[in-house]
mmCIF file of C-alpha atoms (C1' of nucleotides) in Angstrom:
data_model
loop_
_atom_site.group_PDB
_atom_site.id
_atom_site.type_symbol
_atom_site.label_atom_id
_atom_site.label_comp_id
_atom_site.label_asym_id
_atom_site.label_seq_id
_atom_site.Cartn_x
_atom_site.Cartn_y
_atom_site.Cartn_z
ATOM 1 C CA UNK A 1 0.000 0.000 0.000
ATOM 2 C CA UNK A 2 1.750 3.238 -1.057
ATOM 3 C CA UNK A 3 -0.119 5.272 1.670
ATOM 4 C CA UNK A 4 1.396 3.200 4.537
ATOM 5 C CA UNK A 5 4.742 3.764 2.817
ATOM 6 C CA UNK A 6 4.570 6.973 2.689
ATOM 7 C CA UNK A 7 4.301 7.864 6.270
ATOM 8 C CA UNK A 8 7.153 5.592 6.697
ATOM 9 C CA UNK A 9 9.090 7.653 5.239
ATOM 10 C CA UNK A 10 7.787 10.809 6.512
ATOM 11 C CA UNK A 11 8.501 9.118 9.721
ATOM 12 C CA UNK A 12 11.826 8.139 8.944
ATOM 13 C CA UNK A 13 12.488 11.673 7.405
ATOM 14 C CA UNK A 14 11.464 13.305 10.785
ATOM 15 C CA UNK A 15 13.782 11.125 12.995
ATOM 16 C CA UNK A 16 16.429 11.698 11.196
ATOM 17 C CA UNK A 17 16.022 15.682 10.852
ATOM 18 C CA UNK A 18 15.915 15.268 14.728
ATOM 19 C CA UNK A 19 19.034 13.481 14.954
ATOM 20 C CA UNK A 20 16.559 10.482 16.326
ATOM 21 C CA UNK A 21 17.242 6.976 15.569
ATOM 22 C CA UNK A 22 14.463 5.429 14.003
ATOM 23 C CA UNK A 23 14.348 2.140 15.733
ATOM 24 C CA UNK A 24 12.191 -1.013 15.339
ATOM 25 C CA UNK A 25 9.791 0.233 18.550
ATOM 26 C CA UNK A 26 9.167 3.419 17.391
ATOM 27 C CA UNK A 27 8.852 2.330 13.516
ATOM 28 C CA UNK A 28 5.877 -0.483 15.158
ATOM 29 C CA UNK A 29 4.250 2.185 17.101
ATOM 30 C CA UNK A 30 3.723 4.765 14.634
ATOM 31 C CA UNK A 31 2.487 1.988 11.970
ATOM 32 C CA UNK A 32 0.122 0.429 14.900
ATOM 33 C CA UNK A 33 -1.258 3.913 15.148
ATOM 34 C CA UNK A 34 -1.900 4.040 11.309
ATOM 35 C CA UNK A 35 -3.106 0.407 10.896
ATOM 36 C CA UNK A 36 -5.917 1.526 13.007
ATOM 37 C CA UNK A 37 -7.219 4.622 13.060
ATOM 38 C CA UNK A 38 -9.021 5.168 16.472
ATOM 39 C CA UNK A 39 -7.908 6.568 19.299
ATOM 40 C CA UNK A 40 -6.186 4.050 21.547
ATOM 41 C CA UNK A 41 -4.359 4.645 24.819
ATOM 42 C CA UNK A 42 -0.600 3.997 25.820
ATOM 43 C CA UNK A 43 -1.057 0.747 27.046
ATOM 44 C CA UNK A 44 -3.910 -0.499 24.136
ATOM 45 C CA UNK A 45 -1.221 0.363 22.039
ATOM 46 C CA UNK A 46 1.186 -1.872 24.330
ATOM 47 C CA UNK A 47 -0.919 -4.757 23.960
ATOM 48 C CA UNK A 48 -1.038 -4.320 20.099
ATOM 49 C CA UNK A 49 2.719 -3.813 19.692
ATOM 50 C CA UNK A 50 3.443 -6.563 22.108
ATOM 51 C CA UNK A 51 2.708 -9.356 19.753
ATOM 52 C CA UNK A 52 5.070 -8.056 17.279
ATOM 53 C CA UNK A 53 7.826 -6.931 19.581
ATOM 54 C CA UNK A 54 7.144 -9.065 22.697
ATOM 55 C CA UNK A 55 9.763 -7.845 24.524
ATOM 56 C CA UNK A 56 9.065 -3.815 24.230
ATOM 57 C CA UNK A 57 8.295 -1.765 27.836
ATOM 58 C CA UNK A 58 5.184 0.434 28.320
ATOM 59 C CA UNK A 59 7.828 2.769 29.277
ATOM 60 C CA UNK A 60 9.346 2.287 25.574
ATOM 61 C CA UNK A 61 5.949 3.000 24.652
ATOM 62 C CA UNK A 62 5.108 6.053 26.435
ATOM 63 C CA UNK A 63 8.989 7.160 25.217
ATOM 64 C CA UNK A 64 7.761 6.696 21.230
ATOM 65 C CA UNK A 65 4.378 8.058 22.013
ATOM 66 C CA UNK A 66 6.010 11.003 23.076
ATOM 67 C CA UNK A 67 8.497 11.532 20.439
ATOM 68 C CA UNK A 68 5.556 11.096 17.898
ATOM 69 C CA UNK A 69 3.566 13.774 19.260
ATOM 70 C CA UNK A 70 6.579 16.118 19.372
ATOM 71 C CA UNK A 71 7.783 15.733 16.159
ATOM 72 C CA UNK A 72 4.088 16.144 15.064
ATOM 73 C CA UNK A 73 3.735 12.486 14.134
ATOM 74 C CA UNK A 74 0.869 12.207 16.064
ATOM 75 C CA UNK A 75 -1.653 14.213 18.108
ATOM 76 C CA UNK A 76 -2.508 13.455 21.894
ATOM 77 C CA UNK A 77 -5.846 14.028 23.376
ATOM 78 C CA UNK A 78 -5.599 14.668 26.139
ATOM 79 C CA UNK A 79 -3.871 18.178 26.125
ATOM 80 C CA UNK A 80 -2.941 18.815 29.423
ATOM 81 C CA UNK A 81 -1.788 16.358 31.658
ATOM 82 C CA UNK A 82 -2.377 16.791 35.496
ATOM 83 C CA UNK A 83 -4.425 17.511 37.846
ATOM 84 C CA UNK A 84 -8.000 18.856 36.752
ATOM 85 C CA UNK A 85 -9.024 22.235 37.872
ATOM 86 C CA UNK A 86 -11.893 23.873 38.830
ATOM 87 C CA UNK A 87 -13.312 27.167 37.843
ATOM 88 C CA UNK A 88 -16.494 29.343 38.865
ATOM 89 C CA UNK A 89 -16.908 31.087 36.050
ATOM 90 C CA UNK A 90 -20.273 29.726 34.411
ATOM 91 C CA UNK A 91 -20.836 32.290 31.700
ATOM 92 C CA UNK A 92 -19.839 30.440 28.297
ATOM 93 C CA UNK A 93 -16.260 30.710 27.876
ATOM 94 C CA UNK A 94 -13.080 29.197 26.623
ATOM 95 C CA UNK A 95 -9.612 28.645 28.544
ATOM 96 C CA UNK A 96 -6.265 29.804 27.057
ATOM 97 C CA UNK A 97 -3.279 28.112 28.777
ATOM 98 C CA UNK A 98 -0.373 30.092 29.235
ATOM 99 C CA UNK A 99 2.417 27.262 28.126
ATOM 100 C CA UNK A 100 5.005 29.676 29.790
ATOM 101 C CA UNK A 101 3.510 30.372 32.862
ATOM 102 C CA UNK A 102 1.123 26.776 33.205
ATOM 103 C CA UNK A 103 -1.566 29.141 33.803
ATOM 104 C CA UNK A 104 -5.318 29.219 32.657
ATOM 105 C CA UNK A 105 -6.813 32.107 31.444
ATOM 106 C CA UNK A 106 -10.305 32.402 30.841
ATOM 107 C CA UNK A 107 -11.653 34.214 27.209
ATOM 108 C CA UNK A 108 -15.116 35.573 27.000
ATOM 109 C CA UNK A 109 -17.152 33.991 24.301
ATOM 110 C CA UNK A 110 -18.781 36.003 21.615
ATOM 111 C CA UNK A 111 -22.313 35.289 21.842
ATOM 112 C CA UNK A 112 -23.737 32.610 19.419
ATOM 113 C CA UNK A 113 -19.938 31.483 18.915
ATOM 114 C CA UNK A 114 -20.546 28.124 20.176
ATOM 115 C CA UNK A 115 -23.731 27.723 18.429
ATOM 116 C CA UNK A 116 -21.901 28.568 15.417
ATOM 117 C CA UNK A 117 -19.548 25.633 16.211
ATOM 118 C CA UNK A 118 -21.681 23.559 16.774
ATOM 119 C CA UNK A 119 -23.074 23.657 13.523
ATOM 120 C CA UNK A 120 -19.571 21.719 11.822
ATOM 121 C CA UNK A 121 -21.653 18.690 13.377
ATOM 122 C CA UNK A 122 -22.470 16.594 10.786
ATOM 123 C CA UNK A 123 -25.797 15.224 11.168
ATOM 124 C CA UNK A 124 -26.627 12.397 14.044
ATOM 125 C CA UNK A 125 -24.395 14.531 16.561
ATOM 126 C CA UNK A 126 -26.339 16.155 19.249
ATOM 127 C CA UNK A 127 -23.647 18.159 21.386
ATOM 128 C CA UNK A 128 -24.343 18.868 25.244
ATOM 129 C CA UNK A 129 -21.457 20.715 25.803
ATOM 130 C CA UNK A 130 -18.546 22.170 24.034
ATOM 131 C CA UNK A 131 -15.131 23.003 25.090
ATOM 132 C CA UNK A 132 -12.556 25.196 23.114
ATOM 133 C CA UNK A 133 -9.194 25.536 24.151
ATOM 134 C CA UNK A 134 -6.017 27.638 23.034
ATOM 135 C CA UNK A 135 -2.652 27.148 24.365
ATOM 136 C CA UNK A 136 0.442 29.693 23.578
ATOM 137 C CA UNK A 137 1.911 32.525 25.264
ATOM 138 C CA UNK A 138 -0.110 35.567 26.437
ATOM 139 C CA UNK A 139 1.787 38.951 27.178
ATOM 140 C CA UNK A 140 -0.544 38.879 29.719
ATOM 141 C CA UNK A 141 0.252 40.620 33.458
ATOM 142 C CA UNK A 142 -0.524 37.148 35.110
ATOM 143 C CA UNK A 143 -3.697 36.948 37.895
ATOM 144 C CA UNK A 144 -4.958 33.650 36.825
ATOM 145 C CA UNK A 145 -3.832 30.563 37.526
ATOM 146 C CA UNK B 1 -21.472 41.709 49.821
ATOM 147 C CA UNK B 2 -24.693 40.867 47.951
ATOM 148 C CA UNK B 3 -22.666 38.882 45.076
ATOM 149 C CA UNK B 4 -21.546 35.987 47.600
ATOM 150 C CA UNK B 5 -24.972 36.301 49.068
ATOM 151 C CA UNK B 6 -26.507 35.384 45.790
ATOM 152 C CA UNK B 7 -24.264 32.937 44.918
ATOM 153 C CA UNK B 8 -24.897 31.101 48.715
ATOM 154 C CA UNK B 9 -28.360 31.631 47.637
ATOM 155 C CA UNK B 10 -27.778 29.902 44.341
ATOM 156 C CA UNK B 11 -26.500 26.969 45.240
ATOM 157 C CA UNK B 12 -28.599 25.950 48.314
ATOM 158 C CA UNK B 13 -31.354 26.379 45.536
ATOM 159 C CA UNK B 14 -29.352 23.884 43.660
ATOM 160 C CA UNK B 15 -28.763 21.474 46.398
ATOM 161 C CA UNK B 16 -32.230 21.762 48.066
ATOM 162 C CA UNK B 17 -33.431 20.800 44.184
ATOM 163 C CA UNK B 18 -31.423 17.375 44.046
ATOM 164 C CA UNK B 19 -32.469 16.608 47.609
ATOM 165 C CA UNK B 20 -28.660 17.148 48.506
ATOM 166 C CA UNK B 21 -28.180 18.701 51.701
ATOM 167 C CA UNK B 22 -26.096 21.999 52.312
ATOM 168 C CA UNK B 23 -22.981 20.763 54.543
ATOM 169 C CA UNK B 24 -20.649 22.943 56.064
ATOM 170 C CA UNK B 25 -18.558 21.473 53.727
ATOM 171 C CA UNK B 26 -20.145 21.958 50.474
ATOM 172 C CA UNK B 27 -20.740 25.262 51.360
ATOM 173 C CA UNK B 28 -17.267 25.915 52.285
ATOM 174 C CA UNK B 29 -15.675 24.546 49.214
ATOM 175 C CA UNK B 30 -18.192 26.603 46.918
ATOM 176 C CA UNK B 31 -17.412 29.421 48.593
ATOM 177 C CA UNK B 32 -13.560 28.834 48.519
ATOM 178 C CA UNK B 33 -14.065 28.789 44.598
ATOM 179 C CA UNK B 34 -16.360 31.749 44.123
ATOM 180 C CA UNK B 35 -13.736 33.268 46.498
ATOM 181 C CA UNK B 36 -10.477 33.072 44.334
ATOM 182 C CA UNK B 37 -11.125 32.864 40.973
ATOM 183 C CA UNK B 38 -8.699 31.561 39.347
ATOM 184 C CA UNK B 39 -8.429 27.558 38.616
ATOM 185 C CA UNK B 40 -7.211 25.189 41.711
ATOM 186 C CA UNK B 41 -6.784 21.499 41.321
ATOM 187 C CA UNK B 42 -8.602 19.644 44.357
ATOM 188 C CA UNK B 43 -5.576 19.762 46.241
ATOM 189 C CA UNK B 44 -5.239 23.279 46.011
ATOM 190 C CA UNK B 45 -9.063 23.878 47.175
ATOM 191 C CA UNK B 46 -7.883 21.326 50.037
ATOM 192 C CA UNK B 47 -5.543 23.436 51.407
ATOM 193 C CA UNK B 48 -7.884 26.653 51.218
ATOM 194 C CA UNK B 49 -10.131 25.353 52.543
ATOM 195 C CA UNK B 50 -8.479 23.184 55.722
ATOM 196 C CA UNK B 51 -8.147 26.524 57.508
ATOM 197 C CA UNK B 52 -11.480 26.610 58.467
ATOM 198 C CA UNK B 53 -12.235 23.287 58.846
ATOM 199 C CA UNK B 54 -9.657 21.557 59.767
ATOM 200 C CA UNK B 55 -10.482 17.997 59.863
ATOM 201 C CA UNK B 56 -12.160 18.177 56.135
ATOM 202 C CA UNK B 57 -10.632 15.305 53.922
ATOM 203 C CA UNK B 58 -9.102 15.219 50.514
ATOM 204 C CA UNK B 59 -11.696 12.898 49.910
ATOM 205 C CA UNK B 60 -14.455 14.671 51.149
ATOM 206 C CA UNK B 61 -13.498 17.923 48.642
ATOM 207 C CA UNK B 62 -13.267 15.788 45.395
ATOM 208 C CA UNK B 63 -16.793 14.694 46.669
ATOM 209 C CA UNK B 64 -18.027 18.709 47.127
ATOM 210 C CA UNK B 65 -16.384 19.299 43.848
ATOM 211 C CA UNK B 66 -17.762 16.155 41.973
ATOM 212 C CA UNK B 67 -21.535 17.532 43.607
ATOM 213 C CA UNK B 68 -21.165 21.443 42.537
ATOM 214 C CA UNK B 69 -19.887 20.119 39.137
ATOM 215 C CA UNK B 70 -22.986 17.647 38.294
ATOM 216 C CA UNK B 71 -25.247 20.418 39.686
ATOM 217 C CA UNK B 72 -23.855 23.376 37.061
ATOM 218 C CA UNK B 73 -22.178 25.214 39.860
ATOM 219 C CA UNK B 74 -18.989 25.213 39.105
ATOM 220 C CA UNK B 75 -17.292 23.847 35.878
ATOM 221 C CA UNK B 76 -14.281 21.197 35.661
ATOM 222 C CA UNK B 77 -11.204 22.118 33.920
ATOM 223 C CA UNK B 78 -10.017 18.887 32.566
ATOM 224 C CA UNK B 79 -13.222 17.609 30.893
ATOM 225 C CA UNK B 80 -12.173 13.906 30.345
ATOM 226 C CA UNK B 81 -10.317 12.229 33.096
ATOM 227 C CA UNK B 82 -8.524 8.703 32.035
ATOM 228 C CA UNK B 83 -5.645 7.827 29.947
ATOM 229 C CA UNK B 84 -4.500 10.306 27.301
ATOM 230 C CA UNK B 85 -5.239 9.063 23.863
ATOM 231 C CA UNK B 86 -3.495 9.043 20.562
ATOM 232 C CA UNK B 87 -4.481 9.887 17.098
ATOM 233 C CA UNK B 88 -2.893 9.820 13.578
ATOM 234 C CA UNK B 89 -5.407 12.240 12.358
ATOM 235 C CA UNK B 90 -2.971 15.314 11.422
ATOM 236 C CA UNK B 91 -5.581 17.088 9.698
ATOM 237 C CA UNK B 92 -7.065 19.849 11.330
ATOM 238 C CA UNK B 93 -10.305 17.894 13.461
ATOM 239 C CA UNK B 94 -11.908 18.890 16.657
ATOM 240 C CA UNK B 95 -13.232 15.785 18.519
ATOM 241 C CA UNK B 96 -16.712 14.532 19.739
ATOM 242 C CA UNK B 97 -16.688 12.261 23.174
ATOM 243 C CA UNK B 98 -19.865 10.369 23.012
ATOM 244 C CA UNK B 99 -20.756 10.026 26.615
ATOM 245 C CA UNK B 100 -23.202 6.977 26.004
ATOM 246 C CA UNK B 101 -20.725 4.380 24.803
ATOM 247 C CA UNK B 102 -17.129 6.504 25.500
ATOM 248 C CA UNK B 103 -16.046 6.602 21.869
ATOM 249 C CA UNK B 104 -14.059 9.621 20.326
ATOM 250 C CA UNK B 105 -14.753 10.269 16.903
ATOM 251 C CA UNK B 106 -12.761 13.042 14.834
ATOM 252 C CA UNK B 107 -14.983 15.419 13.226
ATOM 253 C CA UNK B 108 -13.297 17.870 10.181
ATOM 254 C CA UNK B 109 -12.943 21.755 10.482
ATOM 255 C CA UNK B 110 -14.338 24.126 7.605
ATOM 256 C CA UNK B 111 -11.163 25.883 6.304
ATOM 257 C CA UNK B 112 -10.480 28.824 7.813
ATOM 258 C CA UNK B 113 -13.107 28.066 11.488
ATOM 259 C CA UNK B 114 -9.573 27.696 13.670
ATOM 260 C CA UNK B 115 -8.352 30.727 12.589
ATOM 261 C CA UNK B 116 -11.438 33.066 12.796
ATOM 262 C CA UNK B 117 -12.369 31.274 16.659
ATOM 263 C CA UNK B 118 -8.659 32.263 17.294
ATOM 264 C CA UNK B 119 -10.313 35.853 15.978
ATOM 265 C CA UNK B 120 -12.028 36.260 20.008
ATOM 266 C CA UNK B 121 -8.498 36.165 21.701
ATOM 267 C CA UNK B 122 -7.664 39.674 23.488
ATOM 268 C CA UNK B 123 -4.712 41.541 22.094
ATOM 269 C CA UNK B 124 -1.367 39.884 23.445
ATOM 270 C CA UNK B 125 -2.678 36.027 23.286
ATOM 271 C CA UNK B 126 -0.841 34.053 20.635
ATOM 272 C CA UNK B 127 -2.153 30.688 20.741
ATOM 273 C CA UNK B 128 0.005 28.242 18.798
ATOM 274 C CA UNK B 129 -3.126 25.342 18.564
ATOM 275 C CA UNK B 130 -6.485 25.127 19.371
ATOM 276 C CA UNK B 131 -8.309 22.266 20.958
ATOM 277 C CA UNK B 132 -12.471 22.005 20.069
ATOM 278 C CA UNK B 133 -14.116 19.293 22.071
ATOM 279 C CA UNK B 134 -17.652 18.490 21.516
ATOM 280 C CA UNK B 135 -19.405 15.629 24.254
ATOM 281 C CA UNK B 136 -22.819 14.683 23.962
ATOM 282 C CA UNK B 137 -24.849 11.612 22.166
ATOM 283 C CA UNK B 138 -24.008 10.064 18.367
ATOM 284 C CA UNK B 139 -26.635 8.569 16.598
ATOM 285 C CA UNK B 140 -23.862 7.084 14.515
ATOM 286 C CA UNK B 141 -22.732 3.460 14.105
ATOM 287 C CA UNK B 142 -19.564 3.197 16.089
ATOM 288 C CA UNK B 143 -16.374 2.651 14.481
ATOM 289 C CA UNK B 144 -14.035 4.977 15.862
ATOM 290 C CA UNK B 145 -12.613 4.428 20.069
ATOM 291 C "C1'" DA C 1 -36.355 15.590 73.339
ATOM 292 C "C1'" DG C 2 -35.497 10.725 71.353
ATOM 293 C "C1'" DT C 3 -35.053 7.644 67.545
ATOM 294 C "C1'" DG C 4 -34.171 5.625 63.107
ATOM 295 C "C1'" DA C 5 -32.968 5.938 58.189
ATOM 296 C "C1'" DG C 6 -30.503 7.827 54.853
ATOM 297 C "C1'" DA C 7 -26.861 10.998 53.620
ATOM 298 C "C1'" DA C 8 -22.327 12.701 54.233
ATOM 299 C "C1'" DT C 9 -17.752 12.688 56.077
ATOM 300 C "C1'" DT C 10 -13.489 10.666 57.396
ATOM 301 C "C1'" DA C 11 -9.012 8.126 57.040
ATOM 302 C "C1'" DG C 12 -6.630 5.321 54.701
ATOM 303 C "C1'" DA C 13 -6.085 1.711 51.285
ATOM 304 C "C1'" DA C 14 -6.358 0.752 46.467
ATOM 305 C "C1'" DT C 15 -6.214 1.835 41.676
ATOM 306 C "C1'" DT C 16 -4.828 4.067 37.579
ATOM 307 C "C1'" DG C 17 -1.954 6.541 34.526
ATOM 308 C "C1'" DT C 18 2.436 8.284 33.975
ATOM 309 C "C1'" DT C 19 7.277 9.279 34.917
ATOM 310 C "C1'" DC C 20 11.707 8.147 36.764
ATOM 311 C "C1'" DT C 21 15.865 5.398 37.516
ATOM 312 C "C1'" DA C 22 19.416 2.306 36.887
ATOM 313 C "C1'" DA C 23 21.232 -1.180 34.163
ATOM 314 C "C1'" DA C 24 21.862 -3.289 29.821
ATOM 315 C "C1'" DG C 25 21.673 -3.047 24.727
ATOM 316 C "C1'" DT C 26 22.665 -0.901 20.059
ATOM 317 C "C1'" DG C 27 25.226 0.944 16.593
ATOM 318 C "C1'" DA C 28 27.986 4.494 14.355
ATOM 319 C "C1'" DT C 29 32.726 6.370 14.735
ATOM 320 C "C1'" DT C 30 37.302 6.363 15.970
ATOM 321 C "C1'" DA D 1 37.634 -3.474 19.720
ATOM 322 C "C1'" DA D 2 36.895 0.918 22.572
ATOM 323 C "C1'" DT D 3 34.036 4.694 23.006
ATOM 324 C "C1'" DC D 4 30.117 7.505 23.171
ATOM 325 C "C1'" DA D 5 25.409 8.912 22.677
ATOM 326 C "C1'" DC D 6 21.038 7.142 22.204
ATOM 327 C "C1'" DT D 7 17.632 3.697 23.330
ATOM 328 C "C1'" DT D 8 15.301 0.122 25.606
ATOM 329 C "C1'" DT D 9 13.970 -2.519 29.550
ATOM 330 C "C1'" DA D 10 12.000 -3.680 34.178
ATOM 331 C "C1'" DG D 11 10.441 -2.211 37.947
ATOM 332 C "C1'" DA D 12 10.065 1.277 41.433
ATOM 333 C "C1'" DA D 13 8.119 5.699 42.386
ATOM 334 C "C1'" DC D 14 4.797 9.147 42.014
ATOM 335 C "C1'" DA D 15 0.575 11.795 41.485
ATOM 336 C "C1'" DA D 16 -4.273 12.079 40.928
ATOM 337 C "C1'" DT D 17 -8.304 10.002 41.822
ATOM 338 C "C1'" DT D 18 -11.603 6.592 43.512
ATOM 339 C "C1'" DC D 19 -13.068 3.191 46.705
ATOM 340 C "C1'" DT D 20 -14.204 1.178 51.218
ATOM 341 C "C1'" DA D 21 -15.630 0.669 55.693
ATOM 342 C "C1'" DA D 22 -16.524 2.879 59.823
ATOM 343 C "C1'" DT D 23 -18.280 6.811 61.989
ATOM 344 C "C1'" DT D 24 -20.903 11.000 62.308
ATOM 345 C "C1'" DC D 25 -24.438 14.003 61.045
ATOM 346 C "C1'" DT D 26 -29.126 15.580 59.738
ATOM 347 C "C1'" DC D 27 -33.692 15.656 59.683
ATOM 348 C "C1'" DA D 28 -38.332 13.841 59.596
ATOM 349 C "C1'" DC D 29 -41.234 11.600 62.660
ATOM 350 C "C1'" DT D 30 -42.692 10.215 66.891
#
DNA sequence: AGTGAGAATTAGAATTGTTCTAAAGTGATT
DNA sequence: AATCACTTTAGAACAATTCTAATTCTCACT
């Protein structure tokens, strides 16, 4: 399949510019991540590697799940890892985290914004809730947290 | 100050509603929130809070929290607790947690919607991505995880 | 005021997801 | 073949959260 082959060698082509070696693990990963395209977890991704590598670590795992994401291989879902955090703040509104700082700024929603979003739904999805979120670096005089 | 008043008001209202009752603790907790308003994991609200009662537990807070969540009194910074998750999708795709059977399913952006909801950012916030999550019901046959 | 039932709190153990550490392996380069 | 950086491995450590069992509290009803 010349689509599979491909991102081989896009993911070959990004170790290398990184100086990375592009080793059997990471090579299985990424491809296990292509063969099926859901959205597994570190270790349903360790119990479909295993059979082809049966020695490789979670650890190993987490490692090349990591370097995929930060060479832009892949995309993670979960944004922010840590604790969760609470906020009073119930008008509509989004969260901008400050990747400098680690702190969470709250932006004021336009009104109708998220209605307007919500309309990218194809049919058959009935959204309860949205959540939008921007990370960078604000210029910001701190305050939040 | 009226504005704590109401708020106190507001979420006895709530609690009286769900046939919770209004603790010392719940109250305390709520308040610590509406208090400081920026975004405190559980532990942080913990230590606010100990102060004034000192024999509250850890437990006991991610229980207050968990209530004024559910109830619409407060809302929860990191929407999906659980295992990160990984995705080959590089296009530009929000995602859409159904809440009935736990799937994620990617869901395409119009050209151009990232950039104009990155439009509502004050001057001085650069955001280098942005994260849309949708949760609610799919009346869609399964497929993705 | 006393009682009983359900609700809530407490302390600590258990679980889960992730990261760290130390030792061993790999492979290009001298 | 010695070296050096990078990588993997196994398992311990850690952090965040949930669970459990015992106790305490609250409130409606006598």
């Amino acid at each position: 399949m010349a689509t599979s082959d491909n991102s081989r060698q896009v993911l070959l082509e990004r170790l290398q510019g990184s100086g990375l070696r592009p080793t059997p693990q990471r090579e299985l990963v990424f491809q296990s991540l292509m063969a099926q395209r859901d959205h597994p977890t570190a270790e349903e991704v360790f119990a479909r590697v295993k059979s082809q590598i049966p020695s490789i670590s979670l650890a190993t795992v987490y490692n090349c799940l990591e370097t995929l994401v930060a060479r832009g291989l892949v995309r993670s879902v979960n944004f922010e890892r840590g604790p969760t955090r609470y906020c009073p703040n119930l008008h509509p509104h989004a969260h901008f985290h400050d990747e400098e700082t680690g702190s969470t700024h709250d932006i004021d929603l336009p009104d109708g914004l998220l209605d307007q979003v919500k309309t990218i739904l194809p049919p058959g999805y009935d959204a309860s809730s949205v959540e939008i979120i921007f990370r960078g670096k604000a210029a910001q005089p701190a305050g939040d947290n």
